[in-house]
Amino acid sequence: MFIAGNWKMNGTIEQARTLARQLANQLPTGAPTTALFPPAPHLSAVLAEVAESPIFVGGQDCSPHVQGAHTGDISAGMLADIGARGVIIGHSERRTNHGETDAEIHAKVSAAMRTGIGVILCVGETREQREAGEAEAVVRAQLAAGLPDPLSGNAVTVAYEPVWAIGTGKVATRDDISTMHRMIRAWLRAHQPPLAETFILYGGSVKAANADDVFAADEVGGALVGGASLKADDFLGIITAAMNA
Ligand code: 13P
C-alpha cells in the first residue's frame, strides 16, 4: 500500500513543520509507504522534519520544461535537487484551475521521469461525465494521453480521483471504485507493461472513518488524501486502516 497526503495550498510554515514532525514521530512500525506533498514553499522544512523517518516528500506539480524563462514554475529537477522524491501531476484542480491539457500532463510526466523522481498521475471523471456514462472512457483517455509511450520503467503511480468526490465528503461507492480500478489495472497491463503491478490509489474524501471500505475495493493500492491529511490523527488513522487492510 501507498498512502499520500496532498496538503494542497494550506497552512503556515509552522503548521507544516508541526504536522511533519508529528507524523515522523508517530508513524507506526510497519506502516505502508507514506508520502507528503506540501506546498512548494514548505518543501524544505518538511524534508528536514522527516529526514530521519521513512516518510518521503514530493511536489504538487512540476513544469514540463527543464529550466528557463517560466516565471512561477518549478522544474522536476529542482524538486529532485532539494531531496523531493516524487511529484503529483495532472491533479483535477490543476486541470480545472489552470486549464492543463493531457498533452501538457504528458510533457510533465516525461520531464519528471527524466529526473528520476516518482510520479503520481491523477485521473478521474467529472459528475457530468459519470452521469453521461463516460467515466471509464474518460479515464482511459487520460491514461493513454498522459503516460509517455513507451515508458522507461520509472515509478509511476496512478491515482483515480473522481472530481465529484474531491473535497465534497461524497466518497465513491466500493463498487464504483472496484469497477474503475479493475479497468485501470487491465489497461495498464495491456498498454504499459512496466506499470502492470503499480499501485493504483483512490482519492476523494478519504477519511479514517471510510478508509476500511475504500481499501476493501478491488485493486486499491492506497489513497491520495486531501483534507484528512492535514491533521496527524486523521492521517494516521488512514495509515492504520491501510495496515489492517
Ligand atoms: P479530499 O481528500 O480533500 O477530498 O481531496 C482529495 C484530493 O484531491 C487529493 O489529491
Short mmCIF file of N, CA and C in Angstrom, two decimals, residues 126-225:
data_model
loop_
_atom_site.label_atom_id
_atom_site.label_comp_id
_atom_site.label_asym_id
_atom_site.label_seq_id
_atom_site.Cartn_x
_atom_site.Cartn_y
_atom_site.Cartn_z
N THR A 126 -15.59 13.89 -14.22
CA THR A 126 -16.49 14.83 -13.54
C THR A 126 -17.84 14.16 -13.30
N ARG A 127 -18.66 14.81 -12.51
CA ARG A 127 -20.03 14.31 -12.26
C ARG A 127 -20.81 14.16 -13.57
N GLU A 128 -20.69 15.18 -14.45
CA GLU A 128 -21.42 15.15 -15.72
C GLU A 128 -20.97 13.97 -16.57
N GLN A 129 -19.67 13.76 -16.60
CA GLN A 129 -19.14 12.65 -17.41
C GLN A 129 -19.62 11.31 -16.86
N ARG A 130 -19.67 11.18 -15.52
CA ARG A 130 -20.17 9.92 -14.94
C ARG A 130 -21.65 9.74 -15.29
N GLU A 131 -22.42 10.82 -15.13
CA GLU A 131 -23.85 10.68 -15.41
C GLU A 131 -24.12 10.37 -16.87
N ALA A 132 -23.22 10.80 -17.74
CA ALA A 132 -23.39 10.51 -19.17
C ALA A 132 -22.84 9.12 -19.52
N GLY A 133 -22.38 8.37 -18.53
CA GLY A 133 -21.87 7.02 -18.79
C GLY A 133 -20.48 7.01 -19.40
N GLU A 134 -19.74 8.13 -19.24
CA GLU A 134 -18.44 8.25 -19.91
C GLU A 134 -17.25 8.06 -18.99
N ALA A 135 -17.51 7.70 -17.73
CA ALA A 135 -16.42 7.72 -16.73
C ALA A 135 -15.23 6.87 -17.18
N GLU A 136 -15.48 5.63 -17.58
CA GLU A 136 -14.36 4.75 -17.92
C GLU A 136 -13.62 5.24 -19.17
N ALA A 137 -14.38 5.71 -20.14
CA ALA A 137 -13.74 6.20 -21.37
C ALA A 137 -12.87 7.42 -21.08
N VAL A 138 -13.35 8.29 -20.20
CA VAL A 138 -12.57 9.49 -19.85
C VAL A 138 -11.26 9.09 -19.19
N VAL A 139 -11.34 8.18 -18.24
CA VAL A 139 -10.14 7.76 -17.51
C VAL A 139 -9.16 7.04 -18.45
N ARG A 140 -9.69 6.19 -19.33
CA ARG A 140 -8.82 5.51 -20.30
C ARG A 140 -8.10 6.54 -21.18
N ALA A 141 -8.83 7.55 -21.60
CA ALA A 141 -8.23 8.57 -22.48
C ALA A 141 -7.16 9.36 -21.71
N GLN A 142 -7.42 9.64 -20.43
CA GLN A 142 -6.43 10.39 -19.64
C GLN A 142 -5.16 9.56 -19.44
N LEU A 143 -5.33 8.26 -19.25
CA LEU A 143 -4.15 7.38 -19.11
C LEU A 143 -3.37 7.34 -20.41
N ALA A 144 -4.09 7.14 -21.50
CA ALA A 144 -3.42 6.99 -22.80
C ALA A 144 -2.68 8.27 -23.17
N ALA A 145 -3.31 9.42 -22.89
CA ALA A 145 -2.69 10.68 -23.30
C ALA A 145 -1.64 11.16 -22.31
N GLY A 146 -1.78 10.80 -21.05
CA GLY A 146 -0.88 11.33 -20.01
C GLY A 146 0.41 10.56 -19.86
N LEU A 147 0.39 9.27 -20.18
CA LEU A 147 1.58 8.45 -19.96
C LEU A 147 2.42 8.36 -21.22
N PRO A 148 3.71 8.66 -21.09
CA PRO A 148 4.59 8.52 -22.25
C PRO A 148 4.63 7.07 -22.70
N ASP A 149 4.77 6.86 -24.00
CA ASP A 149 4.79 5.51 -24.54
C ASP A 149 5.98 5.40 -25.47
N PRO A 150 6.91 4.51 -25.29
CA PRO A 150 6.93 3.51 -24.21
C PRO A 150 7.50 4.10 -22.93
N LEU A 151 7.06 3.57 -21.83
CA LEU A 151 7.52 4.03 -20.53
C LEU A 151 8.86 3.37 -20.24
N SER A 152 9.76 4.12 -19.61
CA SER A 152 11.12 3.58 -19.43
C SER A 152 11.31 2.87 -18.10
N GLY A 153 10.27 2.69 -17.33
CA GLY A 153 10.41 1.87 -16.13
C GLY A 153 10.51 2.65 -14.84
N ASN A 154 10.50 4.00 -14.91
CA ASN A 154 10.48 4.76 -13.65
C ASN A 154 9.16 4.53 -12.94
N ALA A 155 9.14 4.89 -11.67
CA ALA A 155 7.94 4.65 -10.88
C ALA A 155 6.84 5.66 -11.22
N VAL A 156 5.75 5.17 -11.75
CA VAL A 156 4.54 5.98 -11.91
C VAL A 156 3.43 5.26 -11.18
N THR A 157 2.77 6.00 -10.30
CA THR A 157 1.61 5.51 -9.59
C THR A 157 0.41 6.23 -10.17
N VAL A 158 -0.69 5.53 -10.32
CA VAL A 158 -1.90 6.18 -10.85
C VAL A 158 -2.84 6.45 -9.67
N ALA A 159 -3.41 7.65 -9.64
CA ALA A 159 -4.42 7.96 -8.61
C ALA A 159 -5.75 8.23 -9.31
N TYR A 160 -6.74 7.39 -8.99
CA TYR A 160 -8.09 7.63 -9.52
C TYR A 160 -8.82 8.53 -8.54
N GLU A 161 -9.09 9.77 -9.00
CA GLU A 161 -9.78 10.74 -8.16
C GLU A 161 -11.00 11.27 -8.91
N PRO A 162 -12.17 10.67 -8.68
CA PRO A 162 -13.36 11.23 -9.33
C PRO A 162 -13.57 12.67 -8.85
N VAL A 163 -13.69 13.58 -9.80
CA VAL A 163 -13.69 15.00 -9.46
C VAL A 163 -14.81 15.33 -8.47
N TRP A 164 -15.96 14.65 -8.63
CA TRP A 164 -17.12 14.93 -7.79
C TRP A 164 -16.94 14.42 -6.36
N ALA A 165 -15.90 13.65 -6.12
CA ALA A 165 -15.66 13.12 -4.76
C ALA A 165 -14.60 13.92 -4.02
N ILE A 166 -13.96 14.87 -4.71
CA ILE A 166 -12.85 15.60 -4.09
C ILE A 166 -13.38 16.74 -3.24
N GLY A 167 -13.09 16.69 -1.96
CA GLY A 167 -13.46 17.77 -1.05
C GLY A 167 -14.95 17.92 -0.82
N THR A 168 -15.72 16.93 -1.23
CA THR A 168 -17.18 17.04 -1.13
C THR A 168 -17.75 16.19 -0.01
N GLY A 169 -16.94 15.29 0.55
CA GLY A 169 -17.46 14.34 1.54
C GLY A 169 -18.19 13.17 0.90
N LYS A 170 -18.31 13.19 -0.46
CA LYS A 170 -19.02 12.10 -1.17
C LYS A 170 -18.01 11.11 -1.70
N VAL A 171 -17.68 10.10 -0.92
CA VAL A 171 -16.73 9.11 -1.38
C VAL A 171 -17.45 8.21 -2.39
N ALA A 172 -16.72 7.75 -3.42
CA ALA A 172 -17.34 6.83 -4.38
C ALA A 172 -17.68 5.53 -3.68
N THR A 173 -18.66 4.81 -4.20
CA THR A 173 -19.03 3.54 -3.56
C THR A 173 -17.93 2.51 -3.80
N ARG A 174 -17.94 1.48 -2.97
CA ARG A 174 -16.93 0.44 -3.13
C ARG A 174 -17.05 -0.20 -4.52
N ASP A 175 -18.26 -0.39 -4.99
CA ASP A 175 -18.46 -0.98 -6.31
C ASP A 175 -17.90 -0.09 -7.43
N ASP A 176 -18.18 1.21 -7.31
CA ASP A 176 -17.67 2.13 -8.35
C ASP A 176 -16.14 2.16 -8.34
N ILE A 177 -15.57 2.15 -7.14
CA ILE A 177 -14.10 2.15 -7.05
C ILE A 177 -13.55 0.86 -7.65
N SER A 178 -14.16 -0.27 -7.28
CA SER A 178 -13.68 -1.57 -7.79
C SER A 178 -13.74 -1.61 -9.31
N THR A 179 -14.86 -1.18 -9.87
CA THR A 179 -15.03 -1.24 -11.33
C THR A 179 -13.96 -0.41 -12.02
N MET A 180 -13.76 0.81 -11.53
CA MET A 180 -12.77 1.68 -12.19
C MET A 180 -11.35 1.16 -11.98
N HIS A 181 -11.04 0.72 -10.78
CA HIS A 181 -9.68 0.25 -10.53
C HIS A 181 -9.36 -1.02 -11.31
N ARG A 182 -10.35 -1.89 -11.49
CA ARG A 182 -10.12 -3.09 -12.31
C ARG A 182 -9.86 -2.68 -13.76
N MET A 183 -10.60 -1.70 -14.23
CA MET A 183 -10.40 -1.23 -15.60
C MET A 183 -8.99 -0.63 -15.75
N ILE A 184 -8.58 0.19 -14.76
CA ILE A 184 -7.24 0.80 -14.84
C ILE A 184 -6.17 -0.28 -14.83
N ARG A 185 -6.33 -1.28 -13.96
CA ARG A 185 -5.34 -2.37 -13.90
C ARG A 185 -5.26 -3.09 -15.25
N ALA A 186 -6.40 -3.38 -15.83
CA ALA A 186 -6.41 -4.09 -17.13
C ALA A 186 -5.76 -3.21 -18.20
N TRP A 187 -6.05 -1.92 -18.16
CA TRP A 187 -5.48 -1.01 -19.16
C TRP A 187 -3.96 -0.96 -19.02
N LEU A 188 -3.48 -0.85 -17.78
CA LEU A 188 -2.03 -0.77 -17.56
C LEU A 188 -1.34 -2.06 -18.03
N ARG A 189 -1.97 -3.20 -17.73
CA ARG A 189 -1.36 -4.47 -18.16
C ARG A 189 -1.28 -4.55 -19.68
N ALA A 190 -2.30 -4.04 -20.34
CA ALA A 190 -2.34 -4.14 -21.80
C ALA A 190 -1.44 -3.11 -22.48
N HIS A 191 -1.37 -1.91 -21.90
CA HIS A 191 -0.73 -0.80 -22.63
C HIS A 191 0.57 -0.30 -22.03
N GLN A 192 0.79 -0.55 -20.75
CA GLN A 192 2.01 -0.07 -20.09
C GLN A 192 2.56 -1.20 -19.21
N PRO A 193 3.10 -2.24 -19.84
CA PRO A 193 3.57 -3.39 -19.05
C PRO A 193 4.49 -3.04 -17.88
N PRO A 194 5.37 -2.01 -17.99
CA PRO A 194 6.22 -1.70 -16.82
C PRO A 194 5.38 -1.29 -15.60
N LEU A 195 4.15 -0.83 -15.85
CA LEU A 195 3.29 -0.38 -14.74
C LEU A 195 2.21 -1.40 -14.40
N ALA A 196 2.37 -2.62 -14.91
CA ALA A 196 1.29 -3.60 -14.76
C ALA A 196 0.90 -3.79 -13.29
N GLU A 197 1.88 -3.74 -12.39
CA GLU A 197 1.57 -4.00 -10.98
C GLU A 197 1.75 -2.76 -10.11
N THR A 198 1.78 -1.59 -10.71
CA THR A 198 1.97 -0.38 -9.90
C THR A 198 0.77 -0.15 -8.98
N PHE A 199 0.99 0.63 -7.93
CA PHE A 199 -0.13 0.97 -7.05
C PHE A 199 -1.15 1.82 -7.80
N ILE A 200 -2.41 1.53 -7.58
CA ILE A 200 -3.48 2.39 -8.07
C ILE A 200 -4.17 2.96 -6.82
N LEU A 201 -4.01 4.26 -6.62
CA LEU A 201 -4.55 4.91 -5.42
C LEU A 201 -5.97 5.40 -5.70
N TYR A 202 -6.78 5.42 -4.66
CA TYR A 202 -8.07 6.10 -4.76
C TYR A 202 -7.95 7.44 -4.02
N GLY A 203 -8.55 8.47 -4.56
CA GLY A 203 -8.59 9.77 -3.87
C GLY A 203 -9.95 10.40 -4.01
N GLY A 204 -10.38 11.09 -2.97
CA GLY A 204 -11.69 11.76 -2.98
C GLY A 204 -12.41 11.49 -1.69
N SER A 205 -12.26 12.44 -0.73
CA SER A 205 -12.97 12.37 0.56
C SER A 205 -12.62 11.12 1.37
N VAL A 206 -11.38 10.63 1.23
CA VAL A 206 -10.95 9.51 2.09
C VAL A 206 -10.70 10.04 3.49
N LYS A 207 -11.25 9.33 4.47
CA LYS A 207 -11.07 9.68 5.88
C LYS A 207 -10.81 8.39 6.65
N ALA A 208 -10.40 8.54 7.91
CA ALA A 208 -10.18 7.34 8.72
C ALA A 208 -11.47 6.52 8.80
N ALA A 209 -12.63 7.23 8.84
CA ALA A 209 -13.91 6.53 9.03
C ALA A 209 -14.33 5.71 7.80
N ASN A 210 -13.88 6.07 6.60
CA ASN A 210 -14.30 5.29 5.42
C ASN A 210 -13.14 4.54 4.76
N ALA A 211 -11.95 4.66 5.35
CA ALA A 211 -10.76 4.09 4.70
C ALA A 211 -10.85 2.56 4.59
N ASP A 212 -11.41 1.90 5.62
CA ASP A 212 -11.54 0.43 5.55
C ASP A 212 -12.30 0.03 4.31
N ASP A 213 -13.40 0.73 4.06
CA ASP A 213 -14.25 0.40 2.93
C ASP A 213 -13.53 0.66 1.60
N VAL A 214 -12.83 1.79 1.53
CA VAL A 214 -12.09 2.11 0.31
C VAL A 214 -11.03 1.04 0.05
N PHE A 215 -10.30 0.65 1.08
CA PHE A 215 -9.21 -0.32 0.89
C PHE A 215 -9.72 -1.72 0.59
N ALA A 216 -11.01 -1.96 0.88
CA ALA A 216 -11.58 -3.28 0.58
C ALA A 216 -11.99 -3.39 -0.90
N ALA A 217 -11.99 -2.27 -1.62
CA ALA A 217 -12.36 -2.33 -3.04
C ALA A 217 -11.23 -3.00 -3.83
N ASP A 218 -11.59 -3.56 -4.99
CA ASP A 218 -10.61 -4.28 -5.81
C ASP A 218 -9.51 -3.34 -6.31
N GLU A 219 -8.30 -3.86 -6.33
CA GLU A 219 -7.16 -3.17 -6.96
C GLU A 219 -6.85 -1.79 -6.36
N VAL A 220 -7.24 -1.57 -5.11
CA VAL A 220 -6.88 -0.31 -4.46
C VAL A 220 -5.56 -0.52 -3.72
N GLY A 221 -4.56 0.24 -4.14
CA GLY A 221 -3.23 0.08 -3.55
C GLY A 221 -2.88 1.19 -2.59
N GLY A 222 -3.89 1.96 -2.18
CA GLY A 222 -3.62 3.04 -1.24
C GLY A 222 -4.53 4.22 -1.51
N ALA A 223 -4.16 5.37 -0.95
CA ALA A 223 -5.02 6.54 -1.07
C ALA A 223 -4.20 7.81 -1.27
N LEU A 224 -4.79 8.73 -2.03
CA LEU A 224 -4.27 10.09 -2.14
C LEU A 224 -5.26 10.95 -1.37
N VAL A 225 -4.80 11.49 -0.26
CA VAL A 225 -5.69 12.10 0.73
C VAL A 225 -5.49 13.61 0.75
#
